[in-house]
Amino acid sequence: MKRQPKEFFAGIRKIQYEGPHSKNPLAFKHYNPDELVDGKPLRDHLRFSVTYWHTIRGQLADMFGAGTAVRPWEDGTNSLEMAKTRVRVAFEFMEKLGVPFYAFHDRDVAPEAGGLRETNRNLDAIAKLLKEEQQRTGVKLLWGTACLFVHPRFVHGAATSCNADVFAYAGAQVKKAIEVTHALNGEGYVFWGGREGYSTLLNTDLKREMDHLGAFLHLAVDHKKAIGFKGQFYIEPKPKEPTKHQYDSDAAACLNFLREYDLLKDFQLNLETNHATLAGHTMQHEMEVAIAAGALGSIDANTGDLLLGWDTDQFPTNVYLTTEIMLSILKMGGFKTGGTNFDAKVRRESFEPVDLFHAHIGGMDAFARGLKIAAAIRKDGRLAEFVKQRYSSWGSGIGAKIEAGKASLTELETYMLKKGDVAPNTSGRQEFLENLINEFI
Ligand code: XUL
Ligand code: CO
């Protein structure tokens, strides 16, 4: 039976592509899902995803002030009934926006109840509804995750808590969250260690906590295999906030951790722009580090504010940023299970429901432009050719010998004694390359 859902965003029709000259704020100027870039539709290149926690649950509070969000459908409770209504709201929003994916934490979609059993029951009731709405709309689950950071029980961490019972609770919760993600055909599952770190080393056995985190992830991999879940597992690096130091601090730290605990084959990285900047890196840096290890899986698309030192989770509108990101994505051959997940929230001052549309439309258009610009830069070929030429000395002679692992230090000495010296004879041409990128933007 086809149900006609109540309309929550009345007056807003499905967002259409109207082209770059449109002045309609509720239309795409650059994101035409059917348009082909390198023979592949934009929809499949970008694989946009809406986050349940910000877009549906975000109340726009900050540490100095109460939430400002005007959401006429909210009844002021966190009841199961309210959670059911929110599912309808979410899918109407995603349908009107035209995104193919969404992502959620277990506790975003269903409320905690008296104990784990009752809480799981709530989650099952909502998962049933999510499945119905996925089938009705065709919107799919990019990834699921467990919220192991809001509830006070996780005050000292989840997998890295000093309390073994908390580890056990977190394990039970993750088991259920993976099962629900599996039941909803999620294409992935994310581990973000919000409280897996420390506030002071004075009270922390760092080695023991890292060992526990490694063990926890192994248990998750075992369970994934046991239930036949084929989705991709991701770790999402972030250096700090809420903890002073998070163990998954950046891409390099995560890769080292995964290697040390023999988990590299089971995980990829989900990289978030604002987390990269908090770690003192660019998003491009994080992406290149992950790609170099064959471990870039998905991205959380947002941006920070250079004047604010915390995770502001703003919608990305900077075309330089999206161009750099898409250059890396195209270089690695595109997303497989991953996508562009808007882990971003509207500003506290942007409190009307329509602002949710403006924010996502802007982010999607910025990424569509970034994709087209990146594809044009690649087609032009000058950038790639420059990089290739820069390393040309490695293609033959001593360079080729070193790369093949066939040179000894004695041989290098003999070679250089004969040559005498080597001059810094090629310019890095940074300004030339920056100008080249600007030609396309
Ligand atoms: C927090 C963050 C999380 C993860 C999922 O900074 O990015 O929302 O994306 O837990
Ligand atoms: Co994130």
Tab-separated table of C-alpha atoms and ligand atoms in Angstrom:
chain	number	residue	atom	x	y	z
A	1	MET	CA	0.000	0.000	0.000
A	2	LYS	CA	1.391	3.430	-0.929
A	3	ARG	CA	1.120	5.935	1.856
A	4	GLN	CA	0.969	9.649	1.093
A	5	PRO	CA	3.228	11.234	3.703
A	6	LYS	CA	2.392	14.550	5.325
A	7	GLU	CA	4.424	17.427	3.862
A	8	PHE	CA	6.908	19.104	6.207
A	9	PHE	CA	8.713	21.417	3.799
A	10	ALA	CA	5.540	22.784	2.248
A	11	GLY	CA	6.151	25.322	-0.492
A	12	ILE	CA	9.507	23.808	-1.458
A	13	ARG	CA	9.423	21.703	-4.573
A	14	LYS	CA	12.024	19.225	-5.775
A	15	ILE	CA	15.224	21.163	-6.389
A	16	GLN	CA	15.967	21.309	-10.102
A	17	TYR	CA	19.087	22.032	-12.101
A	18	GLU	CA	18.590	25.394	-13.823
A	19	GLY	CA	22.128	26.141	-14.995
A	20	PRO	CA	24.726	28.781	-14.066
A	21	HIS	CA	22.577	31.761	-15.113
A	22	SER	CA	19.627	30.942	-12.881
A	23	LYS	CA	18.876	33.423	-10.103
A	24	ASN	CA	16.601	30.983	-8.282
A	25	PRO	CA	18.149	30.324	-4.843
A	26	LEU	CA	16.314	27.003	-4.644
A	27	ALA	CA	17.850	25.594	-7.829
A	28	PHE	CA	21.172	23.969	-8.683
A	29	LYS	CA	23.433	26.118	-10.840
A	30	HIS	CA	26.155	23.496	-11.371
A	31	TYR	CA	24.929	20.158	-10.023
A	32	ASN	CA	23.113	18.409	-12.833
A	33	PRO	CA	22.997	14.793	-11.638
A	34	ASP	CA	22.655	13.414	-15.168
A	35	GLU	CA	25.477	15.438	-16.694
A	36	LEU	CA	28.456	13.331	-17.732
A	37	VAL	CA	32.030	14.073	-16.741
A	38	ASP	CA	34.521	11.625	-18.244
A	39	GLY	CA	31.560	9.474	-19.261
A	40	LYS	CA	30.128	9.166	-15.723
A	41	PRO	CA	27.111	11.083	-14.349
A	42	LEU	CA	27.744	13.683	-11.648
A	43	ARG	CA	25.429	11.713	-9.360
A	44	ASP	CA	27.840	8.754	-9.422
A	45	HIS	CA	31.001	10.830	-9.190
A	46	LEU	CA	29.871	12.742	-6.129
A	47	ARG	CA	27.574	10.356	-4.275
A	48	PHE	CA	26.169	13.061	-1.990
A	49	SER	CA	24.925	12.151	1.448
A	50	VAL	CA	22.902	14.030	4.091
A	51	THR	CA	23.840	13.598	7.748
A	52	TYR	CA	20.970	12.828	10.084
A	53	TRP	CA	22.710	14.280	13.137
A	54	HIS	CA	23.148	17.820	11.850
A	55	THR	CA	20.360	18.192	9.353
A	56	ILE	CA	17.573	16.408	11.183
A	57	ARG	CA	18.717	16.534	14.815
A	58	GLY	CA	20.812	19.704	14.944
A	59	GLN	CA	19.217	22.256	17.238
A	60	LEU	CA	21.814	24.958	16.529
A	61	ALA	CA	22.909	25.340	20.138
A	62	ASP	CA	26.404	26.458	21.056
A	63	MET	CA	28.244	26.445	24.383
A	64	PHE	CA	26.904	29.890	25.216
A	65	GLY	CA	23.378	29.622	23.953
A	66	ALA	CA	20.319	27.445	23.496
A	67	GLY	CA	19.239	25.963	20.203
A	68	THR	CA	17.668	28.387	17.762
A	69	ALA	CA	16.432	25.970	15.079
A	70	VAL	CA	12.821	26.472	14.054
A	71	ARG	CA	11.533	23.005	13.190
A	72	PRO	CA	7.733	23.154	13.248
A	73	TRP	CA	7.397	19.355	13.300
A	74	GLU	CA	9.308	18.984	16.599
A	75	ASP	CA	7.126	18.467	19.692
A	76	GLY	CA	9.871	19.144	22.220
A	77	THR	CA	10.301	15.474	23.185
A	78	ASN	CA	12.725	12.699	22.335
A	79	SER	CA	9.942	10.114	22.162
A	80	LEU	CA	9.732	7.193	19.786
A	81	GLU	CA	6.746	8.872	18.098
A	82	MET	CA	8.837	11.965	17.487
A	83	ALA	CA	11.635	9.798	16.105
A	84	LYS	CA	9.158	8.267	13.651
A	85	THR	CA	8.032	11.682	12.479
A	86	ARG	CA	11.645	12.700	11.943
A	87	VAL	CA	12.167	9.768	9.587
A	88	ARG	CA	9.418	11.196	7.352
A	89	VAL	CA	10.960	14.662	7.622
A	90	ALA	CA	14.394	13.326	6.691
A	91	PHE	CA	13.210	11.444	3.630
A	92	GLU	CA	11.050	14.304	2.382
A	93	PHE	CA	14.093	16.570	2.686
A	94	MET	CA	16.386	14.133	0.868
A	95	GLU	CA	13.837	13.452	-1.838
A	96	LYS	CA	13.325	17.150	-2.494
A	97	LEU	CA	17.060	17.779	-2.476
A	98	GLY	CA	17.727	14.815	-4.758
A	99	VAL	CA	20.564	13.184	-2.819
A	100	PRO	CA	21.205	9.481	-3.270
A	101	PHE	CA	22.512	8.771	0.279
A	102	TYR	CA	22.274	9.542	3.985
A	103	ALA	CA	24.264	8.658	7.119
A	104	PHE	CA	23.285	8.315	10.780
A	105	HIS	CA	24.373	7.420	14.302
A	106	ASP	CA	22.114	4.918	16.062
A	107	ARG	CA	21.096	7.514	18.642
A	108	ASP	CA	20.275	10.173	16.022
A	109	VAL	CA	17.464	8.083	14.655
A	110	ALA	CA	16.086	6.383	17.789
A	111	PRO	CA	16.036	7.456	21.445
A	112	GLU	CA	17.772	5.648	24.291
A	113	ALA	CA	15.344	3.963	26.665
A	114	GLY	CA	15.661	2.401	30.140
A	115	GLY	CA	18.333	-0.150	29.271
A	116	LEU	CA	20.101	-1.663	26.293
A	117	ARG	CA	17.250	-4.087	25.542
A	118	GLU	CA	14.623	-1.316	25.367
A	119	THR	CA	16.993	0.951	23.453
A	120	ASN	CA	17.604	-1.785	20.881
A	121	ARG	CA	13.854	-2.217	20.563
A	122	ASN	CA	13.479	1.472	19.733
A	123	LEU	CA	16.217	1.198	17.145
A	124	ASP	CA	14.524	-1.796	15.540
A	125	ALA	CA	11.223	0.080	15.304
A	126	ILE	CA	12.894	3.011	13.570
A	127	ALA	CA	15.040	0.812	11.327
A	128	LYS	CA	11.843	-0.733	10.002
A	129	LEU	CA	10.614	2.718	9.052
A	130	LEU	CA	13.960	3.730	7.570
A	131	LYS	CA	13.814	0.656	5.380
A	132	GLU	CA	10.311	1.543	4.212
A	133	GLU	CA	11.355	5.065	3.360
A	134	GLN	CA	14.521	3.876	1.594
A	135	GLN	CA	12.355	1.637	-0.545
A	136	ARG	CA	9.790	4.376	-1.222
A	137	THR	CA	12.365	6.993	-2.240
A	138	GLY	CA	15.382	5.031	-3.476
A	139	VAL	CA	17.621	6.964	-1.049
A	140	LYS	CA	20.321	4.609	0.275
A	141	LEU	CA	22.419	4.397	3.415
A	142	LEU	CA	26.016	5.502	2.779
A	143	TRP	CA	27.095	4.474	6.264
A	144	GLY	CA	25.852	3.889	9.745
A	145	THR	CA	27.670	4.418	13.024
A	146	ALA	CA	27.198	4.214	16.780
A	147	CYS	CA	27.128	7.271	19.006
A	148	LEU	CA	29.692	6.400	21.669
A	149	PHE	CA	30.263	9.920	22.931
A	150	VAL	CA	27.069	11.730	24.044
A	151	HIS	CA	25.889	9.602	26.970
A	152	PRO	CA	27.655	10.214	30.333
A	153	ARG	CA	28.617	6.504	30.531
A	154	PHE	CA	31.250	7.302	27.868
A	155	VAL	CA	32.830	10.080	29.913
A	156	HIS	CA	36.201	8.273	29.970
A	157	GLY	CA	35.877	6.856	26.460
A	158	ALA	CA	34.131	3.822	24.973
A	159	ALA	CA	36.608	1.209	23.702
A	160	THR	CA	39.326	3.099	25.591
A	161	SER	CA	37.427	3.578	28.833
A	162	CYS	CA	39.167	2.723	32.099
A	163	ASN	CA	36.003	0.764	32.953
A	164	ALA	CA	35.705	-2.680	31.322
A	165	ASP	CA	31.895	-2.570	31.603
A	166	VAL	CA	31.856	0.504	29.387
A	167	PHE	CA	33.932	-1.373	26.793
A	168	ALA	CA	31.358	-4.169	27.002
A	169	TYR	CA	28.431	-1.753	26.601
A	170	ALA	CA	30.132	-0.094	23.622
A	171	GLY	CA	30.749	-3.515	22.067
A	172	ALA	CA	27.111	-4.481	22.452
A	173	GLN	CA	26.022	-1.151	21.005
A	174	VAL	CA	28.351	-1.417	18.014
A	175	LYS	CA	27.183	-4.996	17.376
A	176	LYS	CA	23.620	-3.738	17.095
A	177	ALA	CA	24.571	-0.690	15.006
A	178	ILE	CA	26.444	-2.880	12.502
A	179	GLU	CA	23.473	-5.245	12.313
A	180	VAL	CA	21.050	-2.383	11.667
A	181	THR	CA	23.400	-0.923	9.045
A	182	HIS	CA	23.550	-4.356	7.416
A	183	ALA	CA	19.755	-4.705	7.479
A	184	LEU	CA	19.462	-1.322	5.751
A	185	ASN	CA	22.016	-2.349	3.091
A	186	GLY	CA	24.465	0.300	4.259
A	187	GLU	CA	27.474	0.616	1.991
A	188	GLY	CA	29.756	1.300	4.918
A	189	TYR	CA	30.169	1.685	8.660
A	190	VAL	CA	32.184	4.423	10.389
A	191	PHE	CA	34.199	4.423	13.607
A	192	TRP	CA	34.805	7.913	14.886
A	193	GLY	CA	36.486	7.886	18.271
A	194	GLY	CA	34.970	10.978	19.787
A	195	ARG	CA	36.011	10.078	23.302
A	196	GLU	CA	38.790	7.628	22.421
A	197	GLY	CA	41.608	9.778	23.697
A	198	TYR	CA	42.549	11.564	26.891
A	199	SER	CA	42.230	14.833	28.739
A	200	THR	CA	45.360	14.264	30.815
A	201	LEU	CA	48.106	11.690	30.598
A	202	LEU	CA	48.421	11.813	34.390
A	203	ASN	CA	45.498	9.399	34.698
A	204	THR	CA	45.963	7.517	31.429
A	205	ASP	CA	47.616	4.213	30.524
A	206	LEU	CA	48.010	5.121	26.857
A	207	LYS	CA	49.389	1.759	25.716
A	208	ARG	CA	46.603	-0.166	27.426
A	209	GLU	CA	43.927	2.081	25.920
A	210	MET	CA	45.386	1.738	22.417
A	211	ASP	CA	45.511	-2.059	22.851
A	212	HIS	CA	41.858	-2.006	23.886
A	213	LEU	CA	40.921	0.059	20.834
A	214	GLY	CA	42.747	-2.414	18.605
A	215	ALA	CA	40.969	-5.322	20.274
A	216	PHE	CA	37.607	-3.560	19.937
A	217	LEU	CA	38.046	-3.063	16.195
A	218	HIS	CA	39.061	-6.716	15.783
A	219	LEU	CA	35.847	-7.763	17.539
A	220	ALA	CA	33.882	-5.565	15.143
A	221	VAL	CA	35.626	-7.117	12.126
A	222	ASP	CA	34.898	-10.605	13.490
A	223	HIS	CA	31.230	-9.765	13.920
A	224	LYS	CA	31.016	-8.194	10.488
A	225	LYS	CA	32.292	-11.434	9.005
A	226	ALA	CA	30.040	-13.562	11.202
A	227	ILE	CA	26.875	-11.830	9.961
A	228	GLY	CA	28.057	-11.496	6.359
A	229	PHE	CA	28.039	-7.701	6.256
A	230	LYS	CA	29.948	-6.712	3.117
A	231	GLY	CA	29.987	-2.939	3.683
A	232	GLN	CA	33.278	-1.094	4.084
A	233	PHE	CA	34.578	-0.242	7.566
A	234	TYR	CA	36.069	3.247	7.927
A	235	ILE	CA	38.001	5.082	10.610
A	236	GLU	CA	37.445	8.841	10.732
A	237	PRO	CA	40.502	10.746	11.979
A	238	LYS	CA	40.182	13.808	14.191
A	239	PRO	CA	42.939	15.188	16.436
A	240	LYS	CA	40.931	16.677	19.300
A	241	GLU	CA	37.534	17.940	20.429
A	242	PRO	CA	35.947	16.754	22.577
A	243	THR	CA	39.138	15.188	23.962
A	244	LYS	CA	42.437	17.050	24.193
A	245	HIS	CA	44.020	14.290	22.130
A	246	GLN	CA	42.198	11.670	20.098
A	247	TYR	CA	44.098	8.472	19.244
A	248	ASP	CA	42.890	8.614	15.618
A	249	SER	CA	44.447	12.052	15.273
A	250	ASP	CA	45.114	12.225	11.538
A	251	ALA	CA	45.402	10.007	8.467
A	252	ALA	CA	49.017	9.062	9.156
A	253	ALA	CA	48.307	8.215	12.816
A	254	CYS	CA	45.298	6.089	11.805
A	255	LEU	CA	47.289	4.217	9.170
A	256	ASN	CA	50.042	3.531	11.671
A	257	PHE	CA	47.515	2.342	14.238
A	258	LEU	CA	45.789	0.069	11.719
A	259	ARG	CA	49.122	-1.357	10.611
A	260	GLU	CA	50.317	-1.924	14.165
A	261	TYR	CA	47.158	-3.798	15.120
A	262	ASP	CA	46.957	-5.706	11.830
A	263	LEU	CA	43.712	-4.052	10.749
A	264	LEU	CA	44.816	-2.298	7.569
A	265	LYS	CA	43.118	-4.785	5.265
A	266	ASP	CA	39.781	-4.306	7.004
A	267	PHE	CA	39.586	-0.506	7.163
A	268	GLN	CA	39.699	2.562	4.964
A	269	LEU	CA	39.630	6.192	6.047
A	270	ASN	CA	36.709	8.602	6.075
A	271	LEU	CA	38.363	12.012	5.912
A	272	GLU	CA	36.740	15.234	7.059
A	273	THR	CA	37.989	18.660	5.985
A	274	ASN	CA	37.555	20.426	9.320
A	275	HIS	CA	39.287	17.550	11.119
A	276	ALA	CA	42.231	17.900	8.733
A	277	THR	CA	42.581	21.603	9.503
A	278	LEU	CA	42.317	20.973	13.262
A	279	ALA	CA	45.219	18.538	12.813
A	280	GLY	CA	47.231	21.306	11.174
A	281	HIS	CA	46.876	19.815	7.706
A	282	THR	CA	45.007	20.606	4.539
A	283	MET	CA	42.302	18.225	3.342
A	284	GLN	CA	44.448	17.668	0.254
A	285	HIS	CA	47.316	16.512	2.491
A	286	GLU	CA	45.107	14.048	4.341
A	287	MET	CA	43.694	12.710	1.089
A	288	GLU	CA	47.107	12.232	-0.502
A	289	VAL	CA	48.386	10.428	2.606
A	290	ALA	CA	45.391	8.075	2.533
A	291	ILE	CA	45.576	7.522	-1.224
A	292	ALA	CA	49.275	6.697	-0.972
A	293	ALA	CA	48.318	3.814	1.324
A	294	GLY	CA	45.387	2.770	-0.879
A	295	ALA	CA	43.104	3.603	2.044
A	296	LEU	CA	40.959	6.564	1.052
A	297	GLY	CA	37.359	5.437	1.286
A	298	SER	CA	34.976	8.319	1.827
A	299	ILE	CA	34.845	11.992	2.780
A	300	ASP	CA	32.910	14.080	5.268
A	301	ALA	CA	32.464	17.306	3.346
A	302	ASN	CA	32.574	20.519	5.327
A	303	THR	CA	34.936	23.339	6.141
A	304	GLY	CA	36.150	25.215	9.199
A	305	ASP	CA	36.675	28.893	9.873
A	306	LEU	CA	40.312	29.980	9.968
A	307	LEU	CA	39.548	32.414	12.785
A	308	LEU	CA	37.849	29.808	14.982
A	309	GLY	CA	39.922	26.965	16.374
A	310	TRP	CA	37.195	24.364	16.753
A	311	ASP	CA	35.131	22.105	14.554
A	312	THR	CA	32.642	24.579	13.097
A	313	ASP	CA	31.370	22.038	10.536
A	314	GLN	CA	30.376	24.641	7.965
A	315	PHE	CA	29.013	23.840	4.539
A	316	PRO	CA	31.778	23.907	1.923
A	317	THR	CA	31.459	26.729	-0.608
A	318	ASN	CA	35.105	27.340	-1.510
A	319	VAL	CA	35.720	26.176	-5.070
A	320	TYR	CA	39.507	25.960	-4.586
A	321	LEU	CA	38.876	23.469	-1.794
A	322	THR	CA	36.416	21.365	-3.773
A	323	THR	CA	38.708	21.432	-6.821
A	324	GLU	CA	41.627	20.110	-4.762
A	325	ILE	CA	39.437	17.412	-3.241
A	326	MET	CA	38.078	16.312	-6.606
A	327	LEU	CA	41.553	16.274	-8.163
A	328	SER	CA	42.496	13.672	-5.562
A	329	ILE	CA	39.246	11.717	-5.950
A	330	LEU	CA	39.600	11.563	-9.736
A	331	LYS	CA	43.247	10.581	-9.401
A	332	MET	CA	42.296	7.588	-7.264
A	333	GLY	CA	39.670	6.542	-9.786
A	334	GLY	CA	36.562	7.786	-7.945
A	335	PHE	CA	34.585	6.597	-4.913
A	336	LYS	CA	33.727	2.935	-4.603
A	337	THR	CA	31.671	2.433	-1.456
A	338	GLY	CA	32.278	5.971	-0.209
A	339	GLY	CA	30.770	9.327	-1.039
A	340	THR	CA	30.569	13.024	-0.216
A	341	ASN	CA	28.819	13.138	3.129
A	342	PHE	CA	27.832	16.629	4.300
A	343	ASP	CA	28.962	16.450	7.913
A	344	ALA	CA	28.012	20.120	8.112
A	345	LYS	CA	25.512	22.256	9.919
A	346	VAL	CA	23.837	25.550	9.149
A	347	ARG	CA	24.929	28.485	11.317
A	348	ARG	CA	23.064	29.177	14.554
A	349	GLU	CA	21.762	32.333	12.908
A	350	SER	CA	20.366	30.357	9.928
A	351	PHE	CA	17.516	28.802	11.822
A	352	GLU	CA	14.694	28.374	9.294
A	353	PRO	CA	13.990	25.053	7.558
A	354	VAL	CA	14.690	26.612	4.147
A	355	ASP	CA	18.273	27.313	5.262
A	356	LEU	CA	18.871	23.544	5.212
A	357	PHE	CA	18.151	23.642	1.480
A	358	HIS	CA	20.333	26.698	0.813
A	359	ALA	CA	23.209	25.040	2.668
A	360	HIS	CA	23.059	21.726	0.827
A	361	ILE	CA	22.436	23.317	-2.581
A	362	GLY	CA	25.521	25.500	-2.060
A	363	GLY	CA	27.670	22.547	-1.026
A	364	MET	CA	26.494	20.384	-3.905
A	365	ASP	CA	27.056	23.158	-6.437
A	366	ALA	CA	30.532	23.840	-5.021
A	367	PHE	CA	31.446	20.157	-5.380
A	368	ALA	CA	29.941	19.936	-8.871
A	369	ARG	CA	32.091	22.898	-9.928
A	370	GLY	CA	35.132	21.404	-8.245
A	371	LEU	CA	34.571	18.147	-10.112
A	372	LYS	CA	34.195	19.841	-13.502
A	373	ILE	CA	37.237	22.044	-12.912
A	374	ALA	CA	39.324	19.083	-11.727
A	375	ALA	CA	38.302	17.044	-14.772
A	376	ALA	CA	39.237	19.961	-17.058
A	377	ILE	CA	42.645	20.310	-15.379
A	378	ARG	CA	43.261	16.603	-15.882
A	379	LYS	CA	42.128	16.730	-19.501
A	380	ASP	CA	44.402	19.709	-20.167
A	381	GLY	CA	47.266	17.582	-18.870
A	382	ARG	CA	49.804	20.347	-18.175
A	383	LEU	CA	49.716	19.857	-14.399
A	384	ALA	CA	50.283	16.112	-14.591
A	385	GLU	CA	52.935	16.561	-17.246
A	386	PHE	CA	54.768	19.065	-15.050
A	387	VAL	CA	54.846	16.642	-12.135
A	388	LYS	CA	55.952	13.819	-14.397
A	389	GLN	CA	58.792	15.901	-15.851
A	390	ARG	CA	59.841	16.972	-12.365
A	391	TYR	CA	60.708	13.359	-11.571
A	392	SER	CA	62.111	12.478	-14.981
A	393	SER	CA	65.586	11.751	-13.564
A	394	TRP	CA	64.092	8.625	-11.954
A	395	GLY	CA	63.065	7.129	-15.284
A	396	SER	CA	66.506	5.928	-16.322
A	397	GLY	CA	70.145	5.707	-15.230
A	398	ILE	CA	70.941	5.917	-11.540
A	399	GLY	CA	67.352	6.917	-10.616
A	400	ALA	CA	65.836	3.804	-12.166
A	401	LYS	CA	68.500	1.688	-10.489
A	402	ILE	CA	67.704	3.157	-7.044
A	403	GLU	CA	63.949	2.708	-7.513
A	404	ALA	CA	64.492	-0.898	-8.520
A	405	GLY	CA	66.387	-1.439	-5.267
A	406	LYS	CA	69.557	-2.331	-7.153
A	407	ALA	CA	71.923	0.409	-5.950
A	408	SER	CA	74.301	0.370	-2.986
A	409	LEU	CA	75.753	3.352	-1.161
A	410	THR	CA	79.157	2.383	-2.561
A	411	GLU	CA	77.744	2.580	-6.058
A	412	LEU	CA	76.213	5.978	-5.355
A	413	GLU	CA	79.584	7.148	-4.090
A	414	THR	CA	81.381	5.947	-7.207
A	415	TYR	CA	78.741	7.635	-9.374
A	416	MET	CA	78.982	10.952	-7.564
A	417	LEU	CA	82.775	10.961	-7.286
A	418	LYS	CA	82.834	10.753	-11.059
A	419	LYS	CA	80.164	13.466	-11.500
A	420	GLY	CA	81.589	15.766	-8.843
A	421	ASP	CA	78.423	17.621	-7.759
A	422	VAL	CA	74.777	18.208	-8.591
A	423	ALA	CA	73.111	21.591	-9.121
A	424	PRO	CA	69.501	22.514	-8.052
A	425	ASN	CA	68.665	22.967	-11.712
A	426	THR	CA	64.870	22.740	-11.828
A	427	SER	CA	62.442	25.277	-10.369
A	428	GLY	CA	59.426	24.059	-8.400
A	429	ARG	CA	57.328	26.676	-10.241
A	430	GLN	CA	54.748	26.954	-7.479
A	431	GLU	CA	53.453	30.340	-8.676
A	432	PHE	CA	53.262	29.116	-12.276
A	433	LEU	CA	51.197	26.127	-11.109
A	434	GLU	CA	48.912	28.241	-8.928
A	435	ASN	CA	48.281	30.452	-11.956
A	436	LEU	CA	47.566	27.376	-14.032
A	437	ILE	CA	44.905	26.210	-11.537
A	438	ASN	CA	43.361	29.698	-11.583
A	439	GLU	CA	43.052	29.477	-15.378
A	440	PHE	CA	40.408	26.817	-14.772
A	441	ILE	CA	38.667	28.429	-11.773
B	1	XUL	C1	32.538	14.646	14.688
B	1	XUL	C2	32.253	13.889	13.457
B	1	XUL	C3	31.262	12.770	13.597
B	1	XUL	C4	31.531	11.610	12.707
B	1	XUL	C5	30.578	10.456	12.921
B	1	XUL	O1	33.437	15.676	14.531
B	1	XUL	O2	32.738	14.197	12.415
B	1	XUL	O3	30.010	13.290	13.379
B	1	XUL	O4	31.449	11.976	11.369
B	1	XUL	O5	30.560	10.032	14.228
B	2	CO	CO	32.513	13.518	10.462
